PDB file of C-alpha atoms in Angstrom:
ATOM      1  CA  ASN B 107       6.089  54.612 -61.781  1.00 59.00           C
ATOM      2  CA  LEU B 108       7.140  53.047 -58.561  1.00 68.00           C
ATOM      3  CA  PHE B 109       4.390  55.287 -56.282  1.00 69.00           C
ATOM      4  CA  PRO B 110       1.272  52.889 -57.367  1.00 68.00           C
ATOM      5  CA  ALA B 111       3.120  49.924 -56.890  1.00 65.00           C
ATOM      6  CA  LEU B 112       4.488  51.010 -53.352  1.00 62.00           C
ATOM      7  CA  MET B 113       0.746  51.837 -52.656  1.00 63.00           C
ATOM      8  CA  VAL B 114      -0.327  48.352 -53.671  1.00 63.00           C
ATOM      9  CA  LEU B 115       2.306  46.848 -51.393  1.00 56.00           C
ATOM     10  CA  ILE B 116       0.931  48.983 -48.387  1.00 60.00           C
ATOM     11  CA  ALA B 117      -2.589  47.976 -48.804  1.00 56.00           C
ATOM     12  CA  LEU B 118      -1.624  44.202 -48.679  1.00 53.00           C
ATOM     13  CA  ILE B 119       0.748  44.541 -45.648  1.00 55.00           C
ATOM     14  CA  LEU B 120      -1.430  46.688 -43.635  1.00 53.00           C
ATOM     15  CA  PRO B 121      -4.547  44.544 -43.279  1.00 52.00           C
ATOM     16  CA  GLY B 122      -2.331  41.952 -41.954  1.00 50.00           C
ATOM     17  CA  CYS B 123      -1.220  44.170 -38.785  1.00 56.00           C
ATOM     18  CA  ALA B 124      -5.082  44.541 -37.619  1.00 78.00           C
ATOM     19  CA  SER B 125      -6.313  42.844 -34.389  1.00 83.00           C
ATOM     20  CA  VAL B 126      -8.387  40.004 -34.247  1.00 87.00           C
ATOM     21  CA  LEU B 127     -10.715  42.359 -32.027  1.00 88.00           C
ATOM     22  CA  SER B 128     -12.813  45.716 -33.360  1.00 88.00           C
ATOM     23  CA  LYS B 129     -11.388  48.953 -32.438  1.00 89.00           C
ATOM     24  CA  GLU B 130     -14.258  49.735 -30.067  1.00 90.00           C
ATOM     25  CA  ALA B 131     -13.155  46.882 -27.546  1.00 88.00           C
ATOM     26  CA  LEU B 132      -9.383  47.456 -27.971  1.00 89.00           C
ATOM     27  CA  MET B 133     -10.416  51.264 -27.027  1.00 91.00           C
ATOM     28  CA  GLY B 134      -9.186  52.240 -23.375  1.00 91.00           C
ATOM     29  CA  ALA B 135      -7.607  48.855 -22.986  1.00 92.00           C
ATOM     30  CA  ASP B 136      -4.435  48.187 -20.501  1.00 91.00           C
ATOM     31  CA  ARG B 137      -2.235  46.166 -22.864  1.00 90.00           C
ATOM     32  CA  THR B 138       0.523  46.336 -19.847  1.00 90.00           C
ATOM     33  CA  LEU B 139      -2.199  44.507 -17.421  1.00 92.00           C
ATOM     34  CA  THR B 140      -1.470  40.817 -16.625  1.00 92.00           C
ATOM     35  CA  VAL B 141      -2.987  37.843 -15.207  1.00 93.00           C
ATOM     36  CA  ASP B 142      -0.627  37.860 -12.320  1.00 91.00           C
ATOM     37  CA  ALA B 143      -0.662  41.834 -11.640  1.00 92.00           C
ATOM     38  CA  THR B 144      -4.121  41.514 -11.159  1.00 92.00           C
ATOM     39  CA  GLN B 145      -4.032  38.296  -8.739  1.00 90.00           C
ATOM     40  CA  SER B 146      -1.293  40.119  -6.423  1.00 90.00           C
ATOM     41  CA  SER B 147      -3.139  43.542  -6.031  1.00 89.00           C
ATOM     42  CA  PRO B 148      -6.764  42.775  -7.235  1.00 86.00           C
ATOM     43  CA  ASP B 149      -8.346  46.152  -5.162  1.00 88.00           C
ATOM     44  CA  LYS B 150      -6.300  48.249  -7.492  1.00 92.00           C
ATOM     45  CA  HIS B 151      -7.056  47.003 -11.010  1.00 91.00           C
ATOM     46  CA  SER B 152     -10.913  46.237 -10.475  1.00 92.00           C
ATOM     47  CA  GLY B 153     -12.882  48.244 -13.487  1.00 93.00           C
ATOM     48  CA  LYS B 154      -9.826  48.092 -15.695  1.00 95.00           C
ATOM     49  CA  LYS B 155     -10.150  47.162 -19.067  1.00 96.00           C
ATOM     50  CA  VAL B 156      -8.098  44.424 -20.696  1.00 96.00           C
ATOM     51  CA  VAL B 157      -7.140  42.063 -23.199  1.00 95.00           C
ATOM     52  CA  TRP B 158      -5.915  38.425 -22.589  1.00 95.00           C
ATOM     53  CA  GLY B 159      -6.352  35.227 -24.380  1.00 94.00           C
ATOM     54  CA  GLY B 160      -5.615  31.985 -23.981  1.00 93.00           C
ATOM     55  CA  VAL B 161      -6.295  28.374 -24.179  1.00 92.00           C
ATOM     56  CA  ILE B 162      -9.869  27.258 -22.827  1.00 94.00           C
ATOM     57  CA  LEU B 163      -9.500  24.664 -19.862  1.00 94.00           C
ATOM     58  CA  SER B 164     -12.988  24.439 -19.361  1.00 95.00           C
ATOM     59  CA  SER B 165     -16.246  26.023 -19.892  1.00 96.00           C
ATOM     60  CA  GLU B 166     -19.990  25.857 -17.612  1.00 95.00           C
ATOM     61  CA  ASN B 167     -23.139  27.292 -18.047  1.00 95.00           C
ATOM     62  CA  LEU B 168     -24.362  28.417 -14.930  1.00 94.00           C
ATOM     63  CA  GLU B 169     -27.943  29.844 -14.055  1.00 93.00           C
ATOM     64  CA  ASN B 170     -27.704  33.258 -15.716  1.00 95.00           C
ATOM     65  CA  THR B 171     -24.253  33.372 -17.258  1.00 95.00           C
ATOM     66  CA  THR B 172     -21.581  31.072 -18.986  1.00 96.00           C
ATOM     67  CA  GLU B 173     -18.092  30.284 -17.000  1.00 97.00           C
ATOM     68  CA  ILE B 174     -14.806  30.257 -19.302  1.00 97.00           C
ATOM     69  CA  GLU B 175     -11.832  28.983 -17.477  1.00 97.00           C
ATOM     70  CA  VAL B 176      -8.578  30.251 -19.536  1.00 95.00           C
ATOM     71  CA  LEU B 177      -4.989  29.571 -19.256  1.00 93.00           C
ATOM     72  CA  GLU B 178      -3.447  32.528 -20.518  1.00 93.00           C
ATOM     73  CA  THR B 179      -1.043  32.619 -23.278  1.00 91.00           C
ATOM     74  CA  PRO B 180       1.112  35.346 -25.031  1.00 90.00           C
ATOM     75  CA  LEU B 181      -1.034  36.709 -27.363  1.00 90.00           C
ATOM     76  CA  SER B 182       0.293  37.365 -31.152  1.00 88.00           C
ATOM     77  CA  TYR B 183       1.234  40.902 -33.023  1.00 87.00           C
ATOM     78  CA  ASP B 184      -2.547  40.409 -34.222  1.00 89.00           C
ATOM     79  CA  ASP B 185      -4.273  39.767 -30.392  1.00 89.00           C
ATOM     80  CA  ALA B 186      -4.697  35.835 -31.402  1.00 90.00           C
ATOM     81  CA  PRO B 187      -3.278  33.493 -28.511  1.00 89.00           C
ATOM     82  CA  ALA B 188       0.287  31.867 -29.938  1.00 79.00           C
ATOM     83  CA  GLU B 189      -0.516  29.035 -31.834  1.00 72.00           C
ATOM     84  CA  ALA B 190       2.958  26.948 -30.568  1.00 62.00           C
ATOM     85  CA  GLU B 191       2.812  24.623 -27.905  1.00 63.00           C
ATOM     86  CA  VAL B 192       1.745  26.661 -24.553  1.00 68.00           C
ATOM     87  CA  LYS B 193       5.075  26.692 -22.769  1.00 75.00           C
ATOM     88  CA  VAL B 194       4.735  30.152 -21.091  1.00 78.00           C
ATOM     89  CA  SER B 195       1.465  31.639 -19.025  1.00 82.00           C
ATOM     90  CA  ARG B 196       1.337  34.307 -16.123  1.00 85.00           C
ATOM     91  CA  GLY B 197      -1.821  32.050 -15.115  1.00 91.00           C
ATOM     92  CA  ARG B 198      -5.141  31.183 -15.198  1.00 94.00           C
ATOM     93  CA  PHE B 199      -8.503  33.675 -15.450  1.00 96.00           C
ATOM     94  CA  ILE B 200     -12.141  33.079 -15.955  1.00 97.00           C
ATOM     95  CA  ILE B 201     -14.274  34.893 -18.152  1.00 97.00           C
ATOM     96  CA  GLU B 202     -17.749  35.132 -17.100  1.00 97.00           C
ATOM     97  CA  ALA B 203     -19.880  35.962 -20.091  1.00 96.00           C
ATOM     98  CA  PRO B 204     -23.680  37.209 -19.367  1.00 95.00           C
ATOM     99  CA  GLY B 205     -25.914  34.553 -20.766  1.00 94.00           C
ATOM    100  CA  TYR B 206     -25.588  31.302 -22.427  1.00 95.00           C
ATOM    101  CA  LEU B 207     -22.672  30.663 -24.474  1.00 95.00           C
ATOM    102  CA  ASP B 208     -22.745  26.799 -26.032  1.00 94.00           C
ATOM    103  CA  THR B 209     -20.293  24.779 -24.377  1.00 94.00           C
ATOM    104  CA  ALA B 210     -19.671  22.430 -27.045  1.00 93.00           C
ATOM    105  CA  ILE B 211     -18.433  25.755 -29.471  1.00 93.00           C
ATOM    106  CA  TYR B 212     -15.975  27.153 -26.319  1.00 94.00           C
ATOM    107  CA  LYS B 213     -14.767  23.931 -25.629  1.00 92.00           C
ATOM    108  CA  ILE B 214     -11.315  22.356 -24.286  1.00 91.00           C
ATOM    109  CA  GLU B 215      -8.106  23.283 -26.069  1.00 89.00           C
ATOM    110  CA  ALA B 216      -9.906  26.001 -27.935  1.00 91.00           C
ATOM    111  CA  ARG B 217      -8.136  29.029 -27.994  1.00 93.00           C
ATOM    112  CA  ILE B 218      -9.745  32.749 -27.373  1.00 94.00           C
ATOM    113  CA  THR B 219      -9.255  36.497 -27.038  1.00 95.00           C
ATOM    114  CA  VAL B 220     -11.002  38.185 -24.860  1.00 95.00           C
ATOM    115  CA  SER B 221     -11.504  42.150 -24.764  1.00 95.00           C
ATOM    116  CA  GLY B 222     -12.999  42.989 -21.100  1.00 95.00           C
ATOM    117  CA  VAL B 223     -13.277  44.321 -17.523  1.00 96.00           C
ATOM    118  CA  ILE B 224     -11.885  43.121 -14.474  1.00 96.00           C
ATOM    119  CA  LYS B 225     -14.810  42.268 -12.656  1.00 95.00           C
ATOM    120  CA  GLY B 226     -12.388  40.807  -9.293  1.00 93.00           C
ATOM    121  CA  ILE B 227     -10.640  37.790  -8.250  1.00 94.00           C
ATOM    122  CA  VAL B 228     -12.711  34.633  -7.132  1.00 94.00           C
ATOM    123  CA  LYS B 229     -11.167  31.608  -4.806  1.00 92.00           C
ATOM    124  CA  LYS B 230     -11.492  28.177  -5.986  1.00 92.00           C
ATOM    125  CA  LYS B 231      -9.993  25.048  -5.230  1.00 90.00           C
ATOM    126  CA  LEU B 232      -6.988  24.250  -8.077  1.00 88.00           C
ATOM    127  CA  GLY B 233      -5.626  20.892  -7.407  1.00 88.00           C
ATOM    128  CA  ARG B 234      -5.279  21.112  -3.173  1.00 92.00           C
ATOM    129  CA  MET B 235      -4.895  24.423  -3.488  1.00 92.00           C
ATOM    130  CA  GLU B 236      -6.738  27.687  -2.926  1.00 92.00           C
ATOM    131  CA  TYR B 237      -6.142  29.766  -6.529  1.00 93.00           C
ATOM    132  CA  GLY B 238      -7.268  33.488  -6.843  1.00 93.00           C
ATOM    133  CA  PHE B 239      -9.134  33.476 -10.625  1.00 95.00           C
ATOM    134  CA  PRO B 240      -9.105  36.982 -11.872  1.00 96.00           C
ATOM    135  CA  VAL B 241     -12.918  37.229 -13.548  1.00 96.00           C
ATOM    136  CA  ILE B 242     -13.236  39.095 -16.743  1.00 96.00           C
ATOM    137  CA  THR B 243     -17.119  40.421 -17.999  1.00 96.00           C
ATOM    138  CA  PRO B 244     -16.487  40.370 -21.636  1.00 96.00           C
ATOM    139  CA  VAL B 245     -16.925  43.533 -24.123  1.00 95.00           C
ATOM    140  CA  GLU B 246     -16.018  40.918 -27.139  1.00 94.00           C
ATOM    141  CA  LEU B 247     -14.934  37.335 -27.339  1.00 95.00           C
ATOM    142  CA  LYS B 248     -13.037  36.027 -30.550  1.00 94.00           C
ATOM    143  CA  LEU B 249     -12.692  32.372 -30.172  1.00 94.00           C
ATOM    144  CA  PHE B 250     -10.191  30.175 -32.745  1.00 90.00           C
ATOM    145  CA  PRO B 251     -10.906  26.598 -33.480  1.00 80.00           C
ATOM    146  CA  VAL B 252      -9.109  23.920 -32.049  1.00 75.00           C
ATOM    147  CA  PRO B 253      -5.560  23.085 -33.650  1.00 70.00           C
ATOM    148  CA  PRO B 254      -5.396  19.931 -35.437  1.00 75.00           C
ATOM    149  CA  LYS B 255      -3.912  16.739 -33.909  1.00 74.00           C
ATOM    150  CA  VAL B 256      -0.794  16.557 -35.755  1.00 72.00           C
ATOM    151  CA  VAL B 257      -0.072  12.874 -36.676  1.00 69.00           C
ATOM    152  CA  TYR B 258       3.483  11.870 -37.709  1.00 65.00           C
ATOM    153  CA  TYR B 259       4.099   8.737 -40.567  1.00 61.00           C
ATOM    154  CA  TYR B 260       7.154   6.851 -40.076  1.00 58.00           C
ATOM    155  CA  GLY B 261       6.786   5.215 -43.086  1.00 56.00           C
ATOM    156  CA  TYR B 262       5.619   1.949 -41.845  1.00 56.00           C
ATOM    157  CA  PRO B 263       5.427  -0.859 -43.416  1.00 60.00           C
ATOM    158  CA  TYR B 264       8.651  -0.870 -44.316  1.00 57.00           C
ATOM    159  CA  PRO B 265       9.853  -1.362 -47.807  1.00 56.00           C
ATOM    160  CA  ALA B 266       9.841  -5.192 -48.712  1.00 57.00           C
ATOM    161  CA  ARG B 267      12.872  -6.949 -49.719  1.00 58.00           C
ATOM    162  CA  PRO B 268      15.479  -6.866 -51.702  1.00 58.00           C
ATOM    163  CA  TYR B 269      16.871  -3.570 -50.878  1.00 56.00           C
ATOM    164  CA  PRO B 270      18.533  -1.532 -53.572  1.00 58.00           C
ATOM    165  CA  TYR B 271      21.706  -3.076 -52.102  1.00 56.00           C
ATOM    166  CA  PRO B 272      23.494  -6.740 -51.019  1.00 57.00           C
ATOM    167  CA  TYR B 273      22.998  -7.437 -47.511  1.00 56.00           C
ATOM    168  CA  GLY B 274      26.423  -6.700 -46.027  1.00 55.00           C
ATOM    169  CA  ALA B 275      27.761  -4.902 -49.246  1.00 53.00           C
ATOM    170  CA  GLU B 276      29.379  -1.690 -48.686  1.00 53.00           C
TER     171      GLU B 276
END
């Protein structure tokens, strides 16, 4: 009777393959379109639906919208931003969410995944250079908490003497 055991195993594995976003948010999204491709030809990609994610660099409440600047990172199998140290990015983008989002929640270093429509490019200063940020109007947002800081403990203070072997002994 292997069949019931196999069905239970499949039932346990399948939910782990699901996206963090709803099926409606994913429907019609161009999963091949990247931030850098959008920057290089914004007119061609304006109005397309994408799923991008990354690390929040800043968030600001404006008069009618909340603007979230994100450093794009690769997404994992479930569309969550990669949790390892960020070493790969294809650029930055801005999420322009209508209304008010609390910037204490959408804060620096939090990870975010967005399904949304490309509105266009906005040019802003990044350091001394002019940078073209793709702007996304969100359909759905999924926020992940700021990863905890890892504190390494090196065992100080060292154990008191006498050591388990006499000094100079081999």
